Amino acid sequence: METKINKNKELSIGEALIPVAALIVMLGYNVYVYGDEALSGSNQFVLLLGAAVAAVVGFFNKVTYEKMMAEVAENIKSTVGAILILLMVGALAGTWLISGIIPSMIYYGLQILSPAIFLPATLIICSIISIATGSSWTTSATVGIALIGVGGALGFDLGMVAGAVISGAYFGDKLSPMSDTTNLAPAMAGTDLFTHIRYMTLTTIPTYVITLILFIILGLSVDIKGDVNIGSLLTDIEASFTITPWLFAVPVIVIGLIIKKTEPLVALLIGTLLAGIFAVLFQPHIINQIAGVEQMTFQSAYKGVMDAITGKVVIPTDNKTLADLFTSGGMQKMLGTVWLILCAMVFGGIMDAIGALARISQTLLKLAHTTFGLFASTVGSCLALNITASDQYLAIVVPGKMFAKAYEEKGLAPENLSRTLEDAGTVTSVLIPWNTCGAYQSGTLGVSTLDYLPYAFFNILSPFMTLIFAAFNIKIRQLVTDKKNN
């Protein structure tokens, strides 16, 4: 992936921060007014207003409209893959519901996962799947959705469950050699993949252990809302769907495809189509309900599956706990998230075109007078770019390019930089509602970013862990030391 950053010598740090300050103020007020409904459209327009403020700053600094639009176009182009995956995740969720895959996962999960161990078990399950697939997005779109269903049925706050899913998914994403960000960070810093992974475990493993302990404590102490009758839930699931372990063949195939390095979009498409076939074979009564017929025909089967792929489907149930779990929005549900990503890319593109991103990063770099200051500036730059550029790749590429020389001049091995890029750039992207990662996870799991943010312990703790190691000079590898060892 080739990512450039535009520079504008005339732009001051004050001017660069004007759009950021305006955006934060407008988003803050908008969330105050709309609450959880802010992502339904108003936040998207606020991002465009923030882009307009950035454009005004650009005009005053003689940046042309054409240059800004060209950069916006490049930004949007870079999100095409993410948008297509989002739409496919919506399609997959629809067919996995009507085929009985998600209900079966919930059914068996309710019997295996007791409330006391559910949160730490969720963390561990998602960690294993994410290491195997190399993708936090795939993890959330498969087992993550099912675990959200199980957690909801058990009576957990969905923000807690989503926090455990995301913590596990990003732990695996960071350490898997198949992850794109795990390959991108060392490439930007100038080290090799496996040196990067080994060095990253020094901060990642302690952070993960703390995260696991926190979820164990939370699972033992949380007061589950309501009196959940597991027996009643199991009976009602069986009344609505044909439950069989054979349905697990589809998620196993999808995960296997990802492990075999099949493109995620292709794997999700195959998972969607297989689930559609399984819906016809195992849940003909569901297909008939959706299509509004009594006897299945090829046309009604096609219509039932296609309706689940593209739009909202509700499986009738008298159990209020299961009502939300038996509802899917298909590809249509993801359109709001797509809208958010596009608007975020407009803001990020104009910020890049006017030179604001470069100016903010350069200012942070100037603050790096000590080793700790260098690490802190890198963390700050990653966070700033996740907020302003709305893209985790830019939050890795831009600081990687700008700080590589500074680390070398201070005699620090490049894996110090690559580790910090992951600890601060990769994992914090999901905490920003308008970042592509935050928008994706919120849309996929059906939980708002602000709801899961307090429980995404791994993602919150990671940048602090890397700063603690830097502050106390713990395992900070020097270039000179490496040469002696070699």
XYZ file of C-alpha atoms in Angstrom, residues 260-466:
207
model
C -5.453 -20.440 3.744
C -4.995 -16.743 2.839
C -8.128 -16.495 0.722
C -9.111 -12.841 0.295
C -11.616 -11.928 3.049
C -14.135 -10.629 0.499
C -14.069 -13.946 -1.355
C -14.312 -15.969 1.872
C -17.288 -13.924 3.087
C -19.034 -14.280 -0.279
C -18.579 -18.060 -0.161
C -19.845 -18.075 3.432
C -22.909 -16.084 2.374
C -23.745 -18.371 -0.555
C -23.192 -21.582 1.441
C -25.410 -20.265 4.226
C -28.105 -19.480 1.656
C -27.981 -23.095 0.457
C -28.070 -24.355 4.058
C -31.105 -22.147 4.711
C -32.990 -23.882 1.906
C -31.905 -27.331 3.113
C -32.312 -26.962 6.882
C -34.812 -24.104 7.367
C -37.411 -24.342 4.556
C -40.125 -23.071 6.914
C -38.099 -19.875 7.508
C -37.675 -19.386 3.760
C -41.423 -19.819 3.279
C -42.155 -17.266 6.023
C -39.869 -14.669 4.425
C -41.178 -15.306 0.910
C -44.798 -15.385 2.119
C -45.646 -18.787 0.614
C -46.791 -22.142 1.950
C -44.903 -24.402 -0.464
C -41.294 -23.727 -1.435
C -40.443 -23.266 -5.085
C -37.171 -22.246 -6.714
C -38.534 -18.705 -7.067
C -39.635 -18.456 -3.414
C -36.312 -19.913 -2.219
C -34.442 -17.349 -4.305
C -36.615 -14.547 -2.950
C -36.282 -15.665 0.679
C -32.483 -15.866 0.539
C -32.128 -12.652 -1.476
C -34.373 -10.739 0.950
C -32.164 -11.875 3.843
C -29.011 -10.830 1.963
C -30.216 -7.370 0.999
C -32.746 -6.180 3.570
C -34.323 -6.542 6.979
C -35.558 -9.941 8.075
C -37.449 -10.657 11.296
C -37.975 -14.233 12.472
C -41.196 -14.336 14.554
C -40.818 -15.254 18.240
C -42.778 -14.568 21.411
C -39.576 -14.412 23.453
C -38.616 -10.755 23.935
C -34.996 -11.662 24.733
C -34.639 -13.372 21.362
C -36.511 -10.750 19.330
C -33.442 -8.625 18.570
C -31.284 -11.716 17.989
C -33.779 -12.989 15.420
C -33.560 -9.768 13.394
C -31.071 -8.984 10.648
C -30.650 -5.904 8.471
C -28.663 -7.456 5.620
C -26.627 -5.233 3.330
C -29.109 -2.419 3.877
C -28.105 -2.193 7.547
C -24.523 -1.407 6.551
C -25.383 1.613 4.403
C -25.236 3.985 7.381
C -21.717 2.784 8.168
C -20.698 3.137 4.513
C -22.067 6.671 4.590
C -20.020 7.422 7.707
C -16.810 6.096 6.153
C -17.287 8.155 2.989
C -17.843 11.361 4.964
C -14.836 10.611 7.193
C -12.689 10.133 4.104
C -13.800 13.547 2.802
C -12.614 15.171 6.045
C -9.361 13.185 6.088
C -8.689 13.872 2.411
C -9.046 17.622 2.728
C -6.963 17.659 5.922
C -4.228 15.856 4.010
C -4.521 18.069 0.923
C -4.121 21.310 2.875
C -1.065 19.937 4.701
C -2.718 19.810 8.136
C -1.802 16.171 8.789
C 1.852 16.828 7.958
C 1.960 19.939 10.130
C 0.440 18.166 13.151
C 2.894 15.260 12.837
C 5.890 17.599 12.368
C 4.913 19.552 15.483
C 4.691 16.364 17.520
C 8.089 15.297 16.188
C 9.673 18.545 17.371
C 8.558 17.750 20.936
C 10.654 14.556 20.942
C 13.776 15.719 22.806
C 14.211 12.520 24.854
C 13.670 8.826 24.208
C 10.396 8.937 26.121
C 9.446 12.104 24.250
C 10.038 10.321 20.959
C 7.803 7.414 21.963
C 5.162 9.801 23.308
C 5.262 11.865 20.103
C 4.799 8.714 18.040
C 1.808 7.665 20.149
C 0.335 11.161 19.925
C 0.832 11.250 16.167
C -0.888 7.870 15.712
C -3.839 8.959 17.836
C -4.090 12.312 16.050
C -4.131 10.643 12.639
C -6.725 8.079 13.718
C -8.915 11.016 14.741
C -8.213 13.360 11.837
C -7.485 11.031 8.913
C -10.069 8.426 10.053
C -7.927 5.581 8.770
C -5.645 3.184 10.667
C -3.345 2.695 7.689
C -2.520 6.405 7.580
C -2.020 6.262 11.366
C 0.717 3.681 10.725
C 2.212 4.925 7.445
C 2.543 8.641 8.185
C 4.243 8.386 11.621
C 6.280 5.464 10.291
C 7.672 7.603 7.491
C 8.193 10.710 9.602
C 9.707 9.139 12.745
C 11.974 6.442 11.239
C 14.963 8.787 10.912
C 14.464 10.198 14.430
C 14.597 6.693 15.976
C 17.757 5.931 14.024
C 19.407 9.183 15.126
C 18.691 8.344 18.765
C 20.298 4.922 18.289
C 17.028 3.024 18.655
C 16.360 -0.185 16.744
C 13.547 0.154 14.166
C 11.401 -2.434 15.957
C 10.862 0.173 18.681
C 9.024 2.266 16.117
C 7.128 -0.626 14.520
C 5.915 -1.811 17.929
C 4.767 1.667 18.906
C 2.931 2.081 15.591
C 0.917 -1.044 16.390
C 0.414 -0.247 20.091
C -0.886 3.231 19.280
C -2.043 3.191 15.654
C -3.601 -0.208 14.996
C -5.515 -0.787 18.217
C -6.851 2.725 18.895
C -8.486 3.082 15.469
C -11.496 1.090 16.659
C -12.105 3.566 19.509
C -12.892 6.457 17.126
C -16.555 6.391 15.961
C -15.825 7.963 12.552
C -12.651 5.990 11.891
C -13.134 3.209 9.321
C -12.388 0.582 11.997
C -14.695 2.102 14.602
C -17.477 2.445 12.052
C -16.991 -1.127 10.836
C -16.975 -2.762 14.276
C -19.961 -0.742 15.450
C -21.921 -1.600 12.312
C -20.974 -5.276 12.374
C -21.594 -5.929 16.066
C -24.592 -3.614 16.321
C -23.108 -1.805 19.333
C -22.185 1.873 19.264
C -18.517 2.803 19.634
C -19.167 4.840 22.772
C -20.929 1.840 24.357
C -18.062 -0.610 23.867
C -15.219 1.904 24.281
C -15.046 1.696 28.137
C -14.717 -2.104 27.905
C -12.192 -2.352 25.062
C -9.513 -2.750 27.725
C -6.800 -4.149 25.455
C -7.158 -1.266 23.007
C -7.162 1.382 25.742
C -4.210 -0.068 27.666
C -1.886 -0.776 24.719
C -0.599 2.796 24.120
C -0.111 3.299 27.862
C 1.883 0.062 28.110
C 4.294 1.153 25.374
